[in-house]
Amino acid sequence: MDPITPNANCWPTAQQELLLKAALLKGQASIEAWECWKLSTDVEHLDVGSHRLLPHLYSNLRDQGIQDPLMSTFKGVYRRTWYDNQLLFHRVSALLHAFRNAGIETMVLKGAALAILHYKDFGLRPMNDFDVMVPVEQTWAAIDLMRELGWDPMPRSPEALTESYLSIVNSHGFVHKAGRECDLHWHLFPECCQRDADIDFWERSVPLQIHGVSTRSLSPTDHLLHICIHGAEWNPIPPLRWVADAIMIMGSSTIDWDGLVAWGRARYLTLPLRDTLNYLHRQLAAPIPRNTLRALDEMPTSRMERAEYRYKTQNYEEKTLGYLPVLWFRYLRLEGADHSNHRLVGFVKYLQRFWGAERLRELPFFAVIMGVRKVRSLAASMTQFIKNSIKAVIAAETNGRAVSK
């Protein structure tokens, strides 16, 4: 497999790695990292990703008997996290209870499930929102119920929340009038939106209770897979939390390493899984079997997978086409191994579904809107790309009609 060097836009900086080691390691390695990080950091002006690790840092240093004036600050962050999470779990349980009464199956993802099953301390894992997955066939029932309960879909103006749109994405965000946010999923990965993509995740899921309400969550191995894949992508908030999540999962559970490799490969997600596991093993001495790392290193990948991974680990908001290539790769995944000359035609129609445009000629307008949302300077490039694509679609369809005659 061709080596891919992790991009600085995606992976923790040297200073953030010191924080991770101070928060997650034990003994002398943790203490040395703490001393170095403290001397090189302005705690009052931390980035968001680093600030989210302060509860874990406090807990780890406390357990090792560290006494420092900063500990009182860290303790305050820990206690506030515990309090906020109690309120969040109350909101989660109310929604899960309503889903259960309506006969809608649920699976809690990410933070809320991790806090209960793997962190086992409500003060360690800050959460701004929560994620719930429902079976794909119950998507509309879940959306309708959430609306009835005061959860409004986050606006996509001028796009609409349509059946066509929902069929090509994995989730959508909702906000409650009380200020809480929830991501409703019907697929786990945005790269895998085939209708049957998540059957095995449901089959391997484990029981979970939140404030007395029964639900389910991912198995430890599937949770680790999800965390690793989600972590290996550029994010405007420095991606640190996935590292702590992965360490906590491995420290509290038995992992099916062969299954992890197989399920990642089946979804063409070998590259992010390879690099995240190697990072965890190299930087934090994570207990990952060497044969697992070797199997991922030796696993062949396609040119499309490598191109997709390189793009997603960079700050694509600064790129000329912005988010558009991400959509292109997702379209290729959704269409499978179709290498015909009609892929461009299909992609334009995919964008039509994604943006909710009723007619092809409306796409340049949607491109302008999306370009302005991301970075205003991208609008012109995106618009020209869409116009050229529409011309190609029209030409292809015209030629097709001519041949049929």
XYZ file of C-alpha atoms in Angstrom:
405
model
C 0.000 0.000 0.000
C 1.305 3.452 -0.850
C 2.119 5.345 2.347
C 0.013 8.406 3.116
C 1.561 10.930 5.464
C -0.992 12.224 7.973
C -1.807 15.860 7.250
C -1.238 18.460 9.950
C -4.733 19.825 9.336
C -6.237 16.572 10.533
C -3.919 15.313 13.264
C -3.072 16.774 16.689
C -0.227 19.259 16.927
C 2.844 18.584 19.059
C 1.400 20.694 21.882
C -1.936 18.903 21.696
C -0.122 15.561 21.838
C 1.450 16.628 25.137
C -2.043 17.276 26.492
C -3.275 13.915 25.231
C -0.394 12.110 26.923
C -0.890 14.030 30.166
C -4.616 13.189 30.149
C -4.462 9.574 28.982
C -1.161 7.997 30.026
C -0.129 6.942 33.522
C 3.047 7.309 35.561
C 6.155 9.209 34.578
C 5.159 9.605 30.932
C 1.975 11.389 31.966
C 3.723 13.637 34.521
C 6.470 14.668 32.095
C 3.923 15.492 29.408
C 1.910 17.521 31.937
C 4.934 19.575 32.987
C 5.921 20.288 29.382
C 2.370 21.170 28.358
C 1.830 23.458 31.354
C 5.002 25.444 30.622
C 4.191 25.890 26.926
C 0.451 26.614 27.112
C -1.753 29.564 27.975
C -4.590 27.744 29.713
C -6.819 30.824 29.480
C -6.687 30.743 25.663
C -6.982 27.078 24.734
C -8.409 25.908 21.432
C -11.806 24.230 21.664
C -10.444 20.739 21.100
C -7.917 21.073 23.921
C -10.466 22.604 26.287
C -12.682 19.551 25.846
C -9.909 17.383 27.308
C -9.574 19.337 30.559
C -12.020 17.142 32.538
C -10.011 14.076 31.571
C -6.763 15.849 32.395
C -8.121 16.769 35.819
C -9.247 13.211 36.567
C -5.937 11.672 35.493
C -3.764 14.144 37.411
C -5.985 13.885 40.492
C -5.677 10.104 40.497
C -1.883 10.468 40.372
C -1.808 12.857 43.321
C -0.804 15.974 41.382
C -1.249 19.224 43.284
C -1.155 22.419 41.275
C -3.012 25.765 41.356
C -4.478 24.954 37.954
C -6.231 21.893 39.347
C -9.003 24.029 40.787
C -9.687 25.429 37.317
C -9.729 21.951 35.812
C -11.994 20.718 38.581
C -14.464 23.483 37.752
C -14.547 22.364 34.106
C -15.029 18.757 35.212
C -17.958 19.649 37.502
C -19.595 21.840 34.873
C -19.292 18.985 32.366
C -20.954 16.606 34.843
C -23.801 19.067 35.378
C -24.344 19.785 31.674
C -24.321 16.088 30.860
C -26.986 15.366 33.475
C -29.252 17.866 31.728
C -28.370 16.352 28.358
C -29.155 12.809 29.491
C -32.523 13.990 30.762
C -33.305 15.385 27.293
C -31.997 12.232 25.606
C -34.103 9.931 27.787
C -37.272 11.917 27.062
C -36.741 11.594 23.315
C -35.808 7.913 23.545
C -38.915 7.244 25.626
C -41.084 8.879 22.952
C -39.392 6.830 20.222
C -39.934 3.638 22.191
C -43.623 4.381 22.743
C -43.990 4.970 18.995
C -42.363 1.613 18.185
C -39.219 3.199 16.738
C -35.965 1.365 17.456
C -33.027 3.491 18.561
C -29.266 3.256 18.870
C -27.371 5.964 20.771
C -24.042 6.926 19.215
C -20.894 8.814 20.197
C -20.725 10.878 23.384
C -23.774 9.819 25.393
C -23.141 6.105 24.828
C -19.399 6.460 25.369
C -19.884 8.299 28.667
C -22.051 5.495 30.059
C -20.439 2.385 28.577
C -16.745 3.309 28.427
C -15.928 6.484 30.370
C -18.284 5.492 33.206
C -18.025 9.017 34.599
C -20.448 11.709 33.419
C -17.913 14.453 34.111
C -15.208 13.273 31.708
C -16.802 13.550 28.267
C -18.116 17.031 27.252
C -20.995 16.957 24.747
C -22.663 19.779 22.866
C -25.346 17.523 21.378
C -26.294 13.874 21.123
C -26.602 11.382 18.274
C -29.365 8.827 17.824
C -29.692 6.330 14.975
C -32.932 4.709 13.819
C -33.486 1.969 11.216
C -33.535 3.428 7.726
C -37.145 2.311 7.165
C -38.233 4.331 10.220
C -36.512 7.577 9.222
C -39.641 9.535 8.334
C -41.539 8.276 11.373
C -38.691 9.495 13.589
C -38.560 12.887 11.855
C -42.313 13.383 12.148
C -42.234 12.484 15.848
C -39.337 14.824 16.551
C -41.215 17.671 14.898
C -44.234 16.950 17.071
C -42.006 17.126 20.142
C -40.588 20.520 19.230
C -37.427 19.385 17.458
C -37.032 21.418 14.263
C -34.763 20.318 11.403
C -31.760 22.559 11.029
C -32.459 24.766 8.032
C -31.130 23.827 4.630
C -32.634 26.875 2.892
C -33.231 27.019 0.052
C -33.145 23.200 0.044
C -35.971 21.125 1.416
C -35.906 18.028 3.619
C -37.112 15.629 0.949
C -37.237 11.872 0.450
C -34.689 12.256 -2.343
C -32.288 14.120 -0.074
C -32.673 11.704 2.825
C -31.899 8.744 0.552
C -28.328 9.939 -0.137
C -27.223 11.255 3.280
C -26.666 9.530 6.619
C -28.078 12.055 9.099
C -29.586 15.463 9.730
C -29.394 17.856 12.655
C -32.352 18.964 14.762
C -32.592 21.740 17.326
C -35.055 22.029 20.202
C -36.591 25.282 21.335
C -34.817 24.732 24.675
C -31.503 25.048 22.837
C -30.402 21.408 22.683
C -29.247 19.788 19.451
C -29.642 16.229 18.209
C -28.209 14.536 15.131
C -30.668 11.955 13.855
C -28.910 9.176 11.935
C -30.311 6.463 9.738
C -26.861 5.407 8.521
C -23.684 5.336 10.587
C -21.212 6.608 7.990
C -21.801 9.368 5.411
C -19.673 7.304 3.035
C -22.049 4.318 3.316
C -25.642 5.294 2.554
C -26.821 2.147 0.803
C -30.121 1.021 2.259
C -28.653 -2.143 3.815
C -25.354 -0.575 4.919
C -25.986 -0.824 8.673
C -27.687 -4.181 9.143
C -24.609 -5.743 10.765
C -24.200 -2.811 13.162
C -27.728 -3.389 14.429
C -27.103 -7.140 14.718
C -23.968 -6.593 16.838
C -25.432 -3.749 18.925
C -25.493 -3.945 22.727
C -28.176 -2.917 25.254
C -27.947 0.486 26.906
C -30.065 2.287 29.478
C -30.290 6.071 29.854
C -32.222 7.258 32.892
C -34.194 4.023 32.931
C -35.060 4.048 29.228
C -33.892 1.009 27.259
C -32.115 1.578 23.972
C -29.062 0.163 22.209
C -25.573 1.242 21.232
C -22.772 0.053 18.991
C -20.682 -2.898 20.076
C -17.241 -1.865 21.420
C -15.550 -2.929 18.175
C -18.034 -1.026 16.019
C -17.750 1.985 18.319
C -13.975 1.959 17.868
C -14.400 1.707 14.096
C -16.827 4.635 14.095
C -14.592 6.793 16.297
C -11.481 6.140 14.217
C -13.135 6.835 10.865
C -14.798 9.965 12.216
C -11.490 11.185 13.653
C -9.469 10.919 10.449
C -11.063 13.883 8.703
C -10.349 17.584 8.767
C -12.470 19.524 11.217
C -12.468 23.234 12.073
C -12.402 22.175 15.738
C -9.025 20.451 16.343
C -9.688 16.694 16.321
C -8.537 15.453 19.726
C -11.565 13.891 21.370
C -11.525 10.835 19.121
C -8.141 9.867 20.599
C -9.501 9.867 24.148
C -12.634 8.028 23.021
C -10.597 5.297 21.342
C -8.320 4.840 24.363
C -11.307 4.583 26.695
C -13.019 1.992 24.485
C -9.897 -0.167 24.315
C -9.319 0.173 28.045
C -12.819 -0.932 29.009
C -13.688 -3.595 26.423
C -12.513 -6.579 24.446
C -12.030 -5.694 20.775
C -12.564 -8.113 17.888
C -9.477 -7.003 15.975
C -10.024 -9.323 13.006
C -13.608 -8.111 12.775
C -12.496 -4.483 12.981
C -10.176 -4.932 10.007
C -12.752 -6.894 8.020
C -15.598 -4.452 8.595
C -13.419 -1.460 7.762
C -12.223 -3.120 4.575
C -15.780 -4.072 3.548
C -16.673 -0.364 3.603
C -13.480 0.756 1.835
C -12.365 2.610 4.961
C -8.991 0.910 5.381
C -6.887 4.070 5.112
C -8.405 6.106 7.951
C -8.553 2.992 10.132
C -4.912 2.196 9.390
C -3.628 5.675 10.186
C -5.699 6.201 13.336
C -4.692 2.849 14.839
C -1.055 3.451 13.965
C -1.266 6.879 15.575
C -2.791 5.470 18.768
C -0.165 2.723 18.942
C 2.773 5.015 18.214
C 1.862 8.094 20.276
C -0.101 6.603 23.176
C 1.117 3.002 23.352
C -2.420 1.748 22.677
C -2.665 -2.072 23.040
C -3.263 -2.834 19.370
C -1.957 -6.214 18.112
C 0.924 -5.896 15.677
C -0.699 -8.354 13.285
C -3.705 -6.003 13.092
C -1.467 -3.068 12.157
C 0.422 -5.268 9.704
C -2.784 -6.466 8.058
C -3.926 -2.873 7.533
C -0.502 -1.802 6.242
C -0.494 -4.601 3.665
C -4.093 -4.234 2.548
C -4.457 -2.954 -1.043
C -6.581 0.117 -1.700
C -7.946 1.705 -4.844
C -6.834 4.993 -6.366
C -10.263 6.434 -5.576
C -9.935 5.530 -1.883
C -6.519 7.191 -1.692
C -7.714 10.338 -3.448
C -10.768 10.586 -1.210
C -8.709 10.135 1.947
C -6.103 12.715 0.983
C -8.768 15.296 0.252
C -10.797 14.717 3.412
C -7.788 15.013 5.737
C -6.982 18.498 4.419
C -8.796 21.764 5.046
C -11.020 21.466 1.990
C -12.876 24.667 2.844
C -9.783 26.479 1.567
C -9.763 24.503 -1.679
C -11.149 25.918 -4.917
C -14.033 23.459 -5.099
C -14.552 23.275 -1.352
C -16.996 20.531 -0.324
C -17.882 19.522 -3.871
C -15.220 16.765 -4.246
C -16.421 15.218 -0.960
C -19.862 14.908 -2.546
C -18.256 13.477 -5.688
C -16.566 10.704 -3.695
C -19.796 9.942 -1.833
C -21.651 9.727 -5.125
C -19.052 7.264 -6.477
C -19.422 5.142 -3.356
C -23.209 5.164 -3.643
C -23.085 4.125 -7.295
C -20.603 1.313 -6.685
C -18.193 0.192 -9.376
C -19.857 2.034 -12.246
C -17.002 3.347 -14.406
C -19.120 4.333 -17.387
C -19.001 7.633 -19.184
C -22.330 8.535 -17.595
C -20.883 9.160 -14.137
C -20.880 12.920 -14.692
C -24.536 12.773 -15.687
C -25.287 10.820 -12.534
C -23.305 13.215 -10.357
C -25.215 16.259 -11.569
C -28.462 14.459 -10.773
C -26.989 13.500 -7.391
C -26.355 17.209 -6.692
C -29.918 17.907 -7.762
C -31.126 15.475 -5.098
C -28.672 16.746 -2.472
C -29.639 20.392 -2.929
C -33.326 19.730 -3.543
C -33.407 21.511 -6.897
C -36.514 20.721 -8.921
C -34.828 21.489 -12.259
C -31.278 21.106 -13.530
C -31.077 24.749 -14.563
C -31.480 25.724 -10.892
C -28.175 24.097 -9.896
C -25.925 27.126 -10.599
C -28.081 29.137 -8.205
C -27.684 26.463 -5.520
C -23.931 26.379 -6.180
C -23.752 30.109 -5.499
C -25.693 29.728 -2.260
C -23.506 26.868 -1.035
C -20.360 28.703 -2.085
C -21.358 31.795 -0.147
C -22.060 29.701 2.938
C -18.613 28.174 2.961
C -16.259 30.760 1.518
C -17.559 33.519 -0.708
C -14.636 33.290 -3.114
C -15.587 29.678 -3.952
C -18.959 30.612 -5.428
C -17.701 31.520 -8.904
C -15.623 28.341 -9.267
C -18.452 26.109 -8.093
C -20.966 27.832 -10.362
C -18.757 27.394 -13.424
C -18.195 23.741 -12.580
C -21.937 23.134 -12.293
C -22.676 24.977 -15.548
C -20.106 22.898 -17.422
C -21.510 19.722 -15.875
C -25.065 20.606 -16.908
C -23.898 21.184 -20.472
C -22.282 17.748 -20.437
C -25.475 16.180 -19.085
C -27.623 17.822 -21.757
C -25.178 16.793 -24.473
C -25.095 13.205 -23.220
C -28.882 12.975 -23.064
C -29.204 14.528 -26.533
C -26.710 12.068 -27.976
C -28.507 9.244 -26.281
C -31.822 10.215 -27.860
C -30.153 10.544 -31.263
C -28.644 7.056 -30.999
C -31.975 5.553 -29.929
C -33.611 7.010 -33.029
